[in-house]
Every structure is written in C-alpha cells, then in structure tokens.
Coordinates of C-alpha atoms and ligand atoms in Angstrom, one line a residue:
X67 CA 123.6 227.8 -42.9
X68 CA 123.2 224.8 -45.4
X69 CA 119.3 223.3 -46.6
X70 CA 119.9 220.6 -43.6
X71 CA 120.5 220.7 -40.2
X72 CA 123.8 222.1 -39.9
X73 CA 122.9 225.0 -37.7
X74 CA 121.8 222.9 -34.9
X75 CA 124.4 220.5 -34.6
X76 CA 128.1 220.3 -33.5
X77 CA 131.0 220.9 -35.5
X78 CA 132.2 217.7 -34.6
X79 CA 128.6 216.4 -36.6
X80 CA 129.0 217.8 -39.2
X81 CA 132.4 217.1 -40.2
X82 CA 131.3 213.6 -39.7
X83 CA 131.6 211.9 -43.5
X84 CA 129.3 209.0 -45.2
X85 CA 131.2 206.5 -45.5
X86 CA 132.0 205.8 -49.4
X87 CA 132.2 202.0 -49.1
X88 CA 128.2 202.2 -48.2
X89 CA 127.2 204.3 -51.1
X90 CA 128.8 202.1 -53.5
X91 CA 127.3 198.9 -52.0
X92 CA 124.0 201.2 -52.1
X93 CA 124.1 201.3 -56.2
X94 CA 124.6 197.9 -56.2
X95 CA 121.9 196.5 -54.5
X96 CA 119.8 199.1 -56.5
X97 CA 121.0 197.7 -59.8
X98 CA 120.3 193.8 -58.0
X99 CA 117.4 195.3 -57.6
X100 CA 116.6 196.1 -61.0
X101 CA 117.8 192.7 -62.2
X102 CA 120.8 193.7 -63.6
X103 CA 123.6 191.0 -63.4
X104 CA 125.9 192.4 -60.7
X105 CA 128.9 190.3 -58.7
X106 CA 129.3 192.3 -55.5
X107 CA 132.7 192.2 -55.1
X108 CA 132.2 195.0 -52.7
X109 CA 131.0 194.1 -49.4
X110 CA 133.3 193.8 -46.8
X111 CA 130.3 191.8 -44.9
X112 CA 129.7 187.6 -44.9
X113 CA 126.0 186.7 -46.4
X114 CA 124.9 184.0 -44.9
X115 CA 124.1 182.1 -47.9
X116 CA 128.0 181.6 -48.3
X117 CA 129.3 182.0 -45.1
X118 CA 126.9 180.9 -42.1
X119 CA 127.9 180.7 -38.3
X120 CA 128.8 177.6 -37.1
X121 CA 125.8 175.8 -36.2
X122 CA 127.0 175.1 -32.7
X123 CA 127.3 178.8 -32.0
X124 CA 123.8 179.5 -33.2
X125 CA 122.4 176.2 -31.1
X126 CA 124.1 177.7 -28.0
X127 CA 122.6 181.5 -28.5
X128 CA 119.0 180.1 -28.6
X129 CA 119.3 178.1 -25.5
X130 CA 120.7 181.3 -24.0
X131 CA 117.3 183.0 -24.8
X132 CA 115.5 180.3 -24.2
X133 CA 117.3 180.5 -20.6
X134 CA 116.0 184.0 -20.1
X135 CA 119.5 185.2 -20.1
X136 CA 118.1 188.7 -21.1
X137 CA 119.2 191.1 -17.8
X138 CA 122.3 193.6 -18.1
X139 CA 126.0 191.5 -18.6
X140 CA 128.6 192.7 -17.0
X141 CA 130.2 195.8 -18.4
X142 CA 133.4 194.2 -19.3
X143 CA 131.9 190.6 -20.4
X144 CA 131.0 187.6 -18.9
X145 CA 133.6 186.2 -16.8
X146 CA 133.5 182.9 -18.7
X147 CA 133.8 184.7 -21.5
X148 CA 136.4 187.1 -20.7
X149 CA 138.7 183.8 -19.2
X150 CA 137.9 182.0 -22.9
X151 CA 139.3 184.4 -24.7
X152 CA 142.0 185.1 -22.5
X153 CA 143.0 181.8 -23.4
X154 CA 142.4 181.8 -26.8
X155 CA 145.1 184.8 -26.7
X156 CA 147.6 183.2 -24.8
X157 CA 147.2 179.7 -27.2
X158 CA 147.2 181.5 -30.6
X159 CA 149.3 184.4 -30.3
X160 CA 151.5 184.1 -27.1
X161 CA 150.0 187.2 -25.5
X162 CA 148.7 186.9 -21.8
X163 CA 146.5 189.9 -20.7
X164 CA 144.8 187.5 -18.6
X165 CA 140.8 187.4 -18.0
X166 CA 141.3 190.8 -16.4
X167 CA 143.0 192.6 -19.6
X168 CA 140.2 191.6 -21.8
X169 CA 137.0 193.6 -22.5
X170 CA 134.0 192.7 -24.6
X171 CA 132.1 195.1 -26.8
X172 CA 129.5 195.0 -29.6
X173 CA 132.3 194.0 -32.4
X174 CA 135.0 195.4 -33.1
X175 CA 134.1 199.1 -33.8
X176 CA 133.4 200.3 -30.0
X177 CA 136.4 198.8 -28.7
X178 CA 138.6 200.7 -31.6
X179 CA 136.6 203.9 -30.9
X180 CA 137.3 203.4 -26.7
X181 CA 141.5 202.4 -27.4
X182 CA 141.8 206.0 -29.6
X183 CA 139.7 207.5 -26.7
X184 CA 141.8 206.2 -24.1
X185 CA 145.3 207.7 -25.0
X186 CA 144.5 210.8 -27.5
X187 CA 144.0 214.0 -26.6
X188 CA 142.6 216.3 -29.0
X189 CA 145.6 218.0 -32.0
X190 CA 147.7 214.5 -30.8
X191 CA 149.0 212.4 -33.6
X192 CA 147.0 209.4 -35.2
X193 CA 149.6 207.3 -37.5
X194 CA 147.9 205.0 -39.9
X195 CA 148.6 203.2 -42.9
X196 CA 147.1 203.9 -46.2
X197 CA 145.0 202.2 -47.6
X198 CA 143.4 201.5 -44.7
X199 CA 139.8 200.8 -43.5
X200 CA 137.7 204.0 -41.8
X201 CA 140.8 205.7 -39.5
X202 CA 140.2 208.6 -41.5
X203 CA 136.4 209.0 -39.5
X204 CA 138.3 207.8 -36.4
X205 CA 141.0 211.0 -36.5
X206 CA 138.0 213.5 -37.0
X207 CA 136.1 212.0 -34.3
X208 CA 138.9 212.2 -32.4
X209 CA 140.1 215.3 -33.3
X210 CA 143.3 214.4 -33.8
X211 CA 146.2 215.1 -36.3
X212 CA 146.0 213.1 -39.2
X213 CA 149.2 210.6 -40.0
X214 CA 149.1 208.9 -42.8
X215 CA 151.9 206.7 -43.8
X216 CA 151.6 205.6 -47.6
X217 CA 151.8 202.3 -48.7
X218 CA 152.4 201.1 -52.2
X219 CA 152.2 197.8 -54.5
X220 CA 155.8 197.2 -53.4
X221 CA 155.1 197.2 -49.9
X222 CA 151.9 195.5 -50.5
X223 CA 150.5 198.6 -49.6
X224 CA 151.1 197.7 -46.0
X225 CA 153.0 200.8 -44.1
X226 CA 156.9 200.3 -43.4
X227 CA 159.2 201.1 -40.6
X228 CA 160.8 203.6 -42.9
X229 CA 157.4 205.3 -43.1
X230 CA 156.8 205.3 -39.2
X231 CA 160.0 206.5 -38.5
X232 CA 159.8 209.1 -40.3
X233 CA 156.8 210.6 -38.6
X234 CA 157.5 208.4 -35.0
X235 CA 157.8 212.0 -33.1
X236 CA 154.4 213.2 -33.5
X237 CA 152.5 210.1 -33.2
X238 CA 151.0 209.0 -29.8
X239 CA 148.9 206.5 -31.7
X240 CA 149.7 204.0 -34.4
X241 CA 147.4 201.8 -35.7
X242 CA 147.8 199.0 -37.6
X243 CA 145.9 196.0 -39.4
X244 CA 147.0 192.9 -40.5
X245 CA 145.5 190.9 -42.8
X246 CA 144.9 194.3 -44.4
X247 CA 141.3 195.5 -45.2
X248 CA 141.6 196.3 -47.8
X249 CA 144.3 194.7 -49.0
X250 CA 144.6 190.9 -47.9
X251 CA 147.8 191.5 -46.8
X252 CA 150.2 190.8 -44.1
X253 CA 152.8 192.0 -41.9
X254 CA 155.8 189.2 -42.2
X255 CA 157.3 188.5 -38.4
X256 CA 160.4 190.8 -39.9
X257 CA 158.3 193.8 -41.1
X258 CA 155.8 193.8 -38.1
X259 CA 159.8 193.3 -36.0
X260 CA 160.8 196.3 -37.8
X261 CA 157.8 198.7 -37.0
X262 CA 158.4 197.4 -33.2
X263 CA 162.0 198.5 -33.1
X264 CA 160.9 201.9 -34.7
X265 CA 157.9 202.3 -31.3
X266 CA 160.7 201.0 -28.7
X267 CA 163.3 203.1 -29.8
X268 CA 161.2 205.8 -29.5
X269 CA 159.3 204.8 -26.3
X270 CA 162.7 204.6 -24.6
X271 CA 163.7 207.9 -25.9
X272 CA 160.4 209.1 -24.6
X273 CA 160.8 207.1 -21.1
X274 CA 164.1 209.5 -20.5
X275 CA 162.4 213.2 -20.9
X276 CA 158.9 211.7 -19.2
X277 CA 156.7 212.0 -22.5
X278 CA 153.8 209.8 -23.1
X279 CA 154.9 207.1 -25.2
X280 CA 153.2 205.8 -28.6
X281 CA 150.5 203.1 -28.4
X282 CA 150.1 200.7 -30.6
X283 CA 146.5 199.3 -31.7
X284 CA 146.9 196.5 -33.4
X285 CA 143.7 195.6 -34.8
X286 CA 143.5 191.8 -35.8
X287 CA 139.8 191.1 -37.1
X288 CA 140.6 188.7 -39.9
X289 CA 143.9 187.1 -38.1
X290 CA 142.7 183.6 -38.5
X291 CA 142.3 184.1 -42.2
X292 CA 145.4 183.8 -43.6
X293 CA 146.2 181.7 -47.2
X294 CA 148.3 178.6 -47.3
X295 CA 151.7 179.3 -46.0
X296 CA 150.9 182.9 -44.5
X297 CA 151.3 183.1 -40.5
X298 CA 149.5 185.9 -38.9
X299 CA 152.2 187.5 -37.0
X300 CA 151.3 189.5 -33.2
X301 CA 153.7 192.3 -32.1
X302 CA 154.1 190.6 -28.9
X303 CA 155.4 187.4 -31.1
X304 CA 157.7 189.2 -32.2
X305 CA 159.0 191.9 -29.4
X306 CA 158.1 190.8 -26.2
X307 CA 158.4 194.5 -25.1
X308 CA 155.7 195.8 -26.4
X309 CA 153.4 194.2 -24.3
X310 CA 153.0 197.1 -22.4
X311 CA 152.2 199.2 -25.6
X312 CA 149.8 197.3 -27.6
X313 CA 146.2 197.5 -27.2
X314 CA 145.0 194.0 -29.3
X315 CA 141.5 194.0 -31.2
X316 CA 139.6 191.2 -32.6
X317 CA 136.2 190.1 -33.4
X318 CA 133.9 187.1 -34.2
X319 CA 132.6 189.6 -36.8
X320 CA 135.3 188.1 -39.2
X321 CA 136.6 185.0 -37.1
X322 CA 133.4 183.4 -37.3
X323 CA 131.7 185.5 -39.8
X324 CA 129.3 186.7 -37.6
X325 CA 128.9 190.0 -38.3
X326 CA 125.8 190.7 -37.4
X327 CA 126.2 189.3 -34.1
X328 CA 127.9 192.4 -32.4
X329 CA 131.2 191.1 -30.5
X330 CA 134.9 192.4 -30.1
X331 CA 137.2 192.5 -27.7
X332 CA 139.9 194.5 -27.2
X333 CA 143.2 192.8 -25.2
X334 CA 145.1 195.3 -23.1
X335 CA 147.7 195.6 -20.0
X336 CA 145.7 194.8 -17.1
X337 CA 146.7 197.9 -15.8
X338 CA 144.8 199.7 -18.6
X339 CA 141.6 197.9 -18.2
X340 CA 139.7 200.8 -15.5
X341 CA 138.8 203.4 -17.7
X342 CA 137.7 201.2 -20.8
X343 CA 135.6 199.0 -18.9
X344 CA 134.0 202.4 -17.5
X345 CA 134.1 203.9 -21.3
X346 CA 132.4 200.7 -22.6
X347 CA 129.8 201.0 -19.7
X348 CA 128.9 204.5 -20.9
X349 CA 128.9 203.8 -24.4
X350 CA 126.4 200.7 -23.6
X351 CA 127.9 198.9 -26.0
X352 CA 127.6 195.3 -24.3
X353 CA 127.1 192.6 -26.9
X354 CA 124.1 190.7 -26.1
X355 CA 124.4 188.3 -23.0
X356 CA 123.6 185.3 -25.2
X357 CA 125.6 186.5 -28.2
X358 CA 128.4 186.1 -25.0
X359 CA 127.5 183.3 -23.7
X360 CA 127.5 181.3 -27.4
X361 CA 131.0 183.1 -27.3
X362 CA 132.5 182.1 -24.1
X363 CA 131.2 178.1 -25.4
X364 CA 132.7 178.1 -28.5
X365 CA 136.5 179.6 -27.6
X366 CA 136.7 177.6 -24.6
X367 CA 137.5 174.9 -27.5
X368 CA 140.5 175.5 -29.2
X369 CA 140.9 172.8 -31.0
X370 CA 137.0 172.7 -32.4
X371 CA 137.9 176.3 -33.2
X372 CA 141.0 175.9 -35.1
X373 CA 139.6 173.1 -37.5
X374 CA 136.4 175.6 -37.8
X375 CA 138.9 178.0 -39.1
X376 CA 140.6 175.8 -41.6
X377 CA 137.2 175.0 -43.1
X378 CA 136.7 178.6 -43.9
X379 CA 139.9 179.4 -44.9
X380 CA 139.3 176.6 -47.2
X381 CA 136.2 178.2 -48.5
X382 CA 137.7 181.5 -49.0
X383 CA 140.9 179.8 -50.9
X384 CA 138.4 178.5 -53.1
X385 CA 137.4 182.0 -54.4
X386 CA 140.5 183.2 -54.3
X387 CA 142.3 180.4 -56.3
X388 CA 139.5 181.3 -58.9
X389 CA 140.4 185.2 -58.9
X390 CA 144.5 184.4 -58.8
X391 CA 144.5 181.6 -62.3
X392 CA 142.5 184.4 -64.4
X393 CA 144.2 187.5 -62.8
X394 CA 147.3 185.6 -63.7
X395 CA 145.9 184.1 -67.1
X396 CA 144.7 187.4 -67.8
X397 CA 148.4 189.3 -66.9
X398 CA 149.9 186.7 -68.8
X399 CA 147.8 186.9 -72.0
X400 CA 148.7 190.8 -71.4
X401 CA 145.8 192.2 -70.3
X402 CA 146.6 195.6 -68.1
X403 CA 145.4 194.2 -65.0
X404 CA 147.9 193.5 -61.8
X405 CA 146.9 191.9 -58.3
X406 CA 148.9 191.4 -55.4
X407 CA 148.8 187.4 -53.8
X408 CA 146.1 187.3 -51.6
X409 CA 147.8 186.5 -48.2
X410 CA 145.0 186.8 -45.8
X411 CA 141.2 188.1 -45.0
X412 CA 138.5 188.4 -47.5
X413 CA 140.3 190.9 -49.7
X414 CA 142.1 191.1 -53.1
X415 CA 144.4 193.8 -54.4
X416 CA 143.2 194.1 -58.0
X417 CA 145.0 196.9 -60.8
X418 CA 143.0 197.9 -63.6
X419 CA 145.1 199.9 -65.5
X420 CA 142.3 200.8 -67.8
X421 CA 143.3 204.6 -68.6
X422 CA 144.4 204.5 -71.9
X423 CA 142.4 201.8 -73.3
X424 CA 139.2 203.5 -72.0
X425 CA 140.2 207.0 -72.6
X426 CA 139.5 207.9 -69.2
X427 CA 141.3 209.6 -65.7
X428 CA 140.1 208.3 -62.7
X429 CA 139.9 205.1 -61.0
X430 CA 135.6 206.1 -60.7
X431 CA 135.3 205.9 -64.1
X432 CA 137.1 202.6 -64.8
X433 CA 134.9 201.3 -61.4
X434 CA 132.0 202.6 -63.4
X435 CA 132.8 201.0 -66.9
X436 CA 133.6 197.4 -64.8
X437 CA 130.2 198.0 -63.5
X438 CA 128.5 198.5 -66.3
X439 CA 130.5 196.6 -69.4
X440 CA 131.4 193.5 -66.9
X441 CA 128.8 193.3 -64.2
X442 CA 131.4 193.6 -61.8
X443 CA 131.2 196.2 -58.5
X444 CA 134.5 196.5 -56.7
X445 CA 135.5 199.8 -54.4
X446 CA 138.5 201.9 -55.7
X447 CA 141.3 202.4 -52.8
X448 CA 140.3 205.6 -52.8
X449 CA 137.4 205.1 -50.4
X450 CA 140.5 204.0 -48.4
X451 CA 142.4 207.0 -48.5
X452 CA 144.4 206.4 -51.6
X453 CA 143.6 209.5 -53.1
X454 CA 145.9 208.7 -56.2
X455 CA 144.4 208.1 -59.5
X456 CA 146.3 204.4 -60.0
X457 CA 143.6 202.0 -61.1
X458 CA 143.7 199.6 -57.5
X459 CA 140.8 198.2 -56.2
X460 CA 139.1 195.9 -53.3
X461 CA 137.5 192.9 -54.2
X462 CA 135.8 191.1 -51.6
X463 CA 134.5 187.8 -51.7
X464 CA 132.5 188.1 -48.9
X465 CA 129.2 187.8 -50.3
X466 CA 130.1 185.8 -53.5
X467 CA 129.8 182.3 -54.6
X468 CA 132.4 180.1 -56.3
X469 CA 130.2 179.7 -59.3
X470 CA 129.4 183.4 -59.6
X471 CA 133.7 184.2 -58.9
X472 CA 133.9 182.1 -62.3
X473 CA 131.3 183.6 -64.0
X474 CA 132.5 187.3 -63.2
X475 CA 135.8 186.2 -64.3
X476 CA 134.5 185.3 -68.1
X477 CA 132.0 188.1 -68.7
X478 CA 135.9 190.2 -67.5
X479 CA 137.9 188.9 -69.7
X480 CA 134.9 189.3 -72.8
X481 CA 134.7 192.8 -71.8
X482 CA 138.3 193.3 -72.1
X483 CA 138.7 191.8 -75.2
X484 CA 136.4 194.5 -76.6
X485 CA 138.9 197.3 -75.5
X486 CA 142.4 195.7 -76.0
Ligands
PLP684 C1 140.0 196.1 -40.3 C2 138.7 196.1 -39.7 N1 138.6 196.4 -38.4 C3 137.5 196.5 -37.7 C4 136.3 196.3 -38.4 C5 135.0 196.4 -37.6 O1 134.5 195.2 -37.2 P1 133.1 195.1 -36.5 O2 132.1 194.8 -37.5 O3 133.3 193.9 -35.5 O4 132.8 196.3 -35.8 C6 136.3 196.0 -39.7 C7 135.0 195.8 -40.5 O5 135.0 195.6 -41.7 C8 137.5 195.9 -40.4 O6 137.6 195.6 -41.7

C-alpha cells in the first residue's frame, strides 16, 4: 500500500493519470505569480481578456436567469436547441442527424466519454492518432486496448490511412480530430476520403461474418477555426456512407470560446440516440438551461454565426501571422527551429531542435531552458503521447495577446543568438 489512498480505491482510480498539460500550466501561473515575465503559450483555454463570448450570447444567458429558467432541462437538450443545431449540421457540413440525433452535454468531454462508452467493451480496440489530445485517459478509463497510430512532421502529425489499415482489424473505435489539438492541423477532403475507404472496406468485410463494425468519432471542437484557404472537411462530406458510422462532436467551448460555459453535443444516427440520452441522464451532465437557451438563440442564426467566426479567425490569424514571419525569419536566418503551417484551431506545431546547441537530451529540458532563457512556456508533444525525444511542441495562443506574440518572439530570437 502507497502513503495515499490507494488501498481504498479501485484499480480503475488509481491508474487514473494527472494530466501533464495542467501541471505545466500549474508552474506557469506560479512563475506569473512571482512576476517573472512568462508568455503562456500553453493553455489550450480562451482568457477572456483576448477572446470574450459574443456579447449577444452573454445578453441572452442573463435574461434566461433572469427568467427563472433554473428547473432540470431535458436530458438530451432543449428541443429548440437540439433543432438549432441540427440545422447548423445540416448547413455547415451536409450531415442530417436531425433534432432527434443530436444530444447536448456539458462540453465536449461527457459526450466523448458517453460515444467510447456506447460501443467499447472492455480489452476492445481504441485507434487514435498520435499526438493527440487526452485518448490516452480515455483507453484506461475505458479499459480498452490501446491503438496508437503515429503521426510525423510529414504527415503533419495527423494519422494516415496507411497507419489505420494497418491496425483496421482490432479496432472497434477510431477517433479522430481535425483541426488537430495539438497540432493546428487538418485532414484534406482526400486524406480524411482515404481513412473512410480504409473503415468501409472493413465495415463491409465485417457486415459478411456479422462482426461489430468500427465507429468512427470524429471530434470537431475547433472546425470553424480554420486559416485562409483551409476547409474543414466532415467524413460524411466526403463518404456519404459513413453516416451510419460516425458519431460527430463539437462544442461552443472552441466555436465561441466559451469554455467555461459547459456545452457539446455529440451528432449521431438517430437510431443510436436511446442509450446516450439515458447515459447523459445518469452522468447529469446537462449544460445549464440558460447556457442552452443562449445556445439554441445564437445557432438558429447562421449567417450572424458565420461572420462571428470570421471575426475570430481573424483574431487568431493575427497571432499566428506573427508566429509564422519570425518562425520563418528565424528558419531562414538558420536558426534550428521548424513549424508546420498553422491550418486550423489555436495551435502551432513548433521544432526546437536545441540538442546540440544546449548540450541537452530531452525535449523537458529544452521546454525548461525556453522557459527560463526566453520567458516562453509551451508543452512538449510528449504530454500528447509523442514519447520520442524530437524537440516538437504546442504553442497555443489561447491566452496571448498580439503585442505579447511580438514580444515573445524578440526576447526568442535574443536568446538564441546567445547559443548559436
Ligand atoms: C480536441 C479536443 N476535444 C475535446 C476537448 C474538450 O472540450 P470541452 O472543454 O468542451 O470539454 C478539447 C479541449 O481542449 C479538445 O482540444
């Protein structure tokens, strides 16, 4: 028995891991604390400072309380809420679940945990991509087989059909995530077209011997971030077949950078809806009625919504135009530093290739020299499952003005001038 309190509780609790995202973030805000200068490049979160809610939404949640909408909502959502979104499905990405196939949670995490709980049974196959965000928690909660299909800087670490194939036998559930957290990247219409051929082939196969076919979770969160010229693709788009294999997730946790604000939805085959809706009930993981009710407002407006959602992706293109010139300057000027085009979400692919100049083995050690030598705090892919020692990390600019994204990138370059 350890010093804690191991012996009273399940296996299943204490194999549960800290997440190593938080404990970074943790040091940070101690060093803020401290008054060191730190740019937090490492939240994956929205301060409000930078990134409010739209105002409307906010205007429309207070008259909700004020309306004494407090009571129990309906375990699946509001109706009006459930047919906005519906809608917003249909309009953005083609795919009709109808009101029925969608069901509301408090963001995006209950809905993820209820789709893995809904198809895998326990020593069944979960196939994700690495780097990825947190499915490494989900297989041990799940206690399920661990698949993980390695990405790399030519794939822009997004996972390949190649990849899935070679595993497609043992999974019963894929997930993927495009724009990728951690990543900012995305699936083109002919890689996402590619990875659907690879789950039909094998559902077909599957169809003949009556085997339970492979499910797809395709979780969405940041699909209306994209960069200038990037279309979000949706495996529906793209394969019409796999309607009846793809569980859908998104949130206004990203969309509208709510995040504290507790709503997702996942978007399923009607047919599917039953047990989730009872899941979710059990769970209690309603968002708040008035957190639904601003909701079901603002998507019943598409066209409000989509020039909200150029605004911001203006204001995140501002950052990351910042990061891209003095990545690129800094490449250029032969610097060992690397990125990978942002594409979409909040994130940036950033290579430090540090090893030799600092003398050091590990990816912690160049995150702890940025931290400390440039006052910058990013989170090595290795708190994504990336176990190699490469030098890739997240930045996030989440939480970060435009002024400070300029100032970080001049106290980085100083620093490496000292080592180079
Ligand atoms: C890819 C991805 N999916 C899901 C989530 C969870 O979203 P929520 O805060 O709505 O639970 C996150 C949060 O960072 C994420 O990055």
């Amino acid at each position: 028995m350890g010093s804690g309190g191991e012996w009273y509780l399940s296996d299943l609790a204490n194999g549960i891991e800290r997440s190593r995202i938080l404990s970074i973030a943790t040091q940070v805000k101690k060093m803020k604390a401290e008054g060191k200068l730190v740019t937090a490049f490492t939240f994956g979160d929205f301060s409000p400072e930078q990134f409010g809610v739209p105002q409307s939404f906010t205007e429309e949640l207070t008259a909700a309380v004020k309306q004494n909408q407090t009571n129990y909502p309906p375990a699946a959502g509001l109706p009006e809420l459930r047919e906005s979104l519906s809608n917003w499905m249909i309009h953005k990405y083609g795919l009709n679940v109808g009101s029925e196939g969608i069901i509301v949670g408090s963001g995006a995490r209950p809905v993820l945990f209820a789709s893995f709980k809904l198809f895998l049974e326990p020593g069944e196959g979960l196939a994700h991509g690495v780097p990825a965000w947190n499915n490494h928690y989900y297989v041990h909660l799940n206690s399920a087989i661990d698949i993980a299909i390695q990405g790399d800087s030519e794939s822009r670490f997004l996972p390949t059909a190649d990849g899935i194939r070679a595993r497609i036998s043992e999974i019963r559930v894929l997930i993927l995530n495009s724009p990728l957290n951690p990543t900012g990247t995305c699936f083109t219409a002919n890689e996402l077209g590619e990875i659907c051929d690879v789950v039909l082939e094998e559902n077909e196969k599957r169809r003949k011997v009556g085997k339970k076919p492979v499910m797809l979770v395709y979780d969405q969160v940041y699909s209306t971030m994209t960069a200038k010229g990037i279309e979000h693709v949706h495996p529906v788009q793209v394969r019409p077949d796999m309607f009846e294999f793809t569980i859908t997730l998104d949130a206004i946790s990203k969309s509208l950078t709510a995040t504290g604000l507790r709503l997702g939805w996942m978007a399923l085959p009607p047919k599917l809806a039953g047990p989730v809706i009872a899941l979710i009930g059990h769970m209690g993981s309603w968002p708040a009625r008035p957190v639904q009710q601003a909701a079901a407002v603002t998507y019943s407006d598409p066209i409000k919504l989509e020039s909200y959602f150029e605004d911001l992706d203006s204001r995140i293109s501002a950052r990351m135009e910042i990061l891209f010139k003095n990545f690129s300057n800094m490449k250029d000027a032969g610097f060992p530093v690397d990125f990978i085009p942002p594409q979409g979400g909040i994130y940036l692919s950033t290579r430090f290739n540090l090893f030799s100049a600092l003398g050091v083995n590990t990816n912690e050690e160049i995150r702890l020299w940025l931290l400390n030598e440039a006052g910058i705090a990013v989170i090595p892919f290795q708190a994504f499952g990336l176990e190699e020692e490469s030098g890739w990390f997240r930045i996030s600019i989440g939480a970060v003005s435009v002024e400070e994204v300029s100032e970080a990138m001049i106290r980085l370059e100083n620093a490496l001038k000292i080592i180079h």
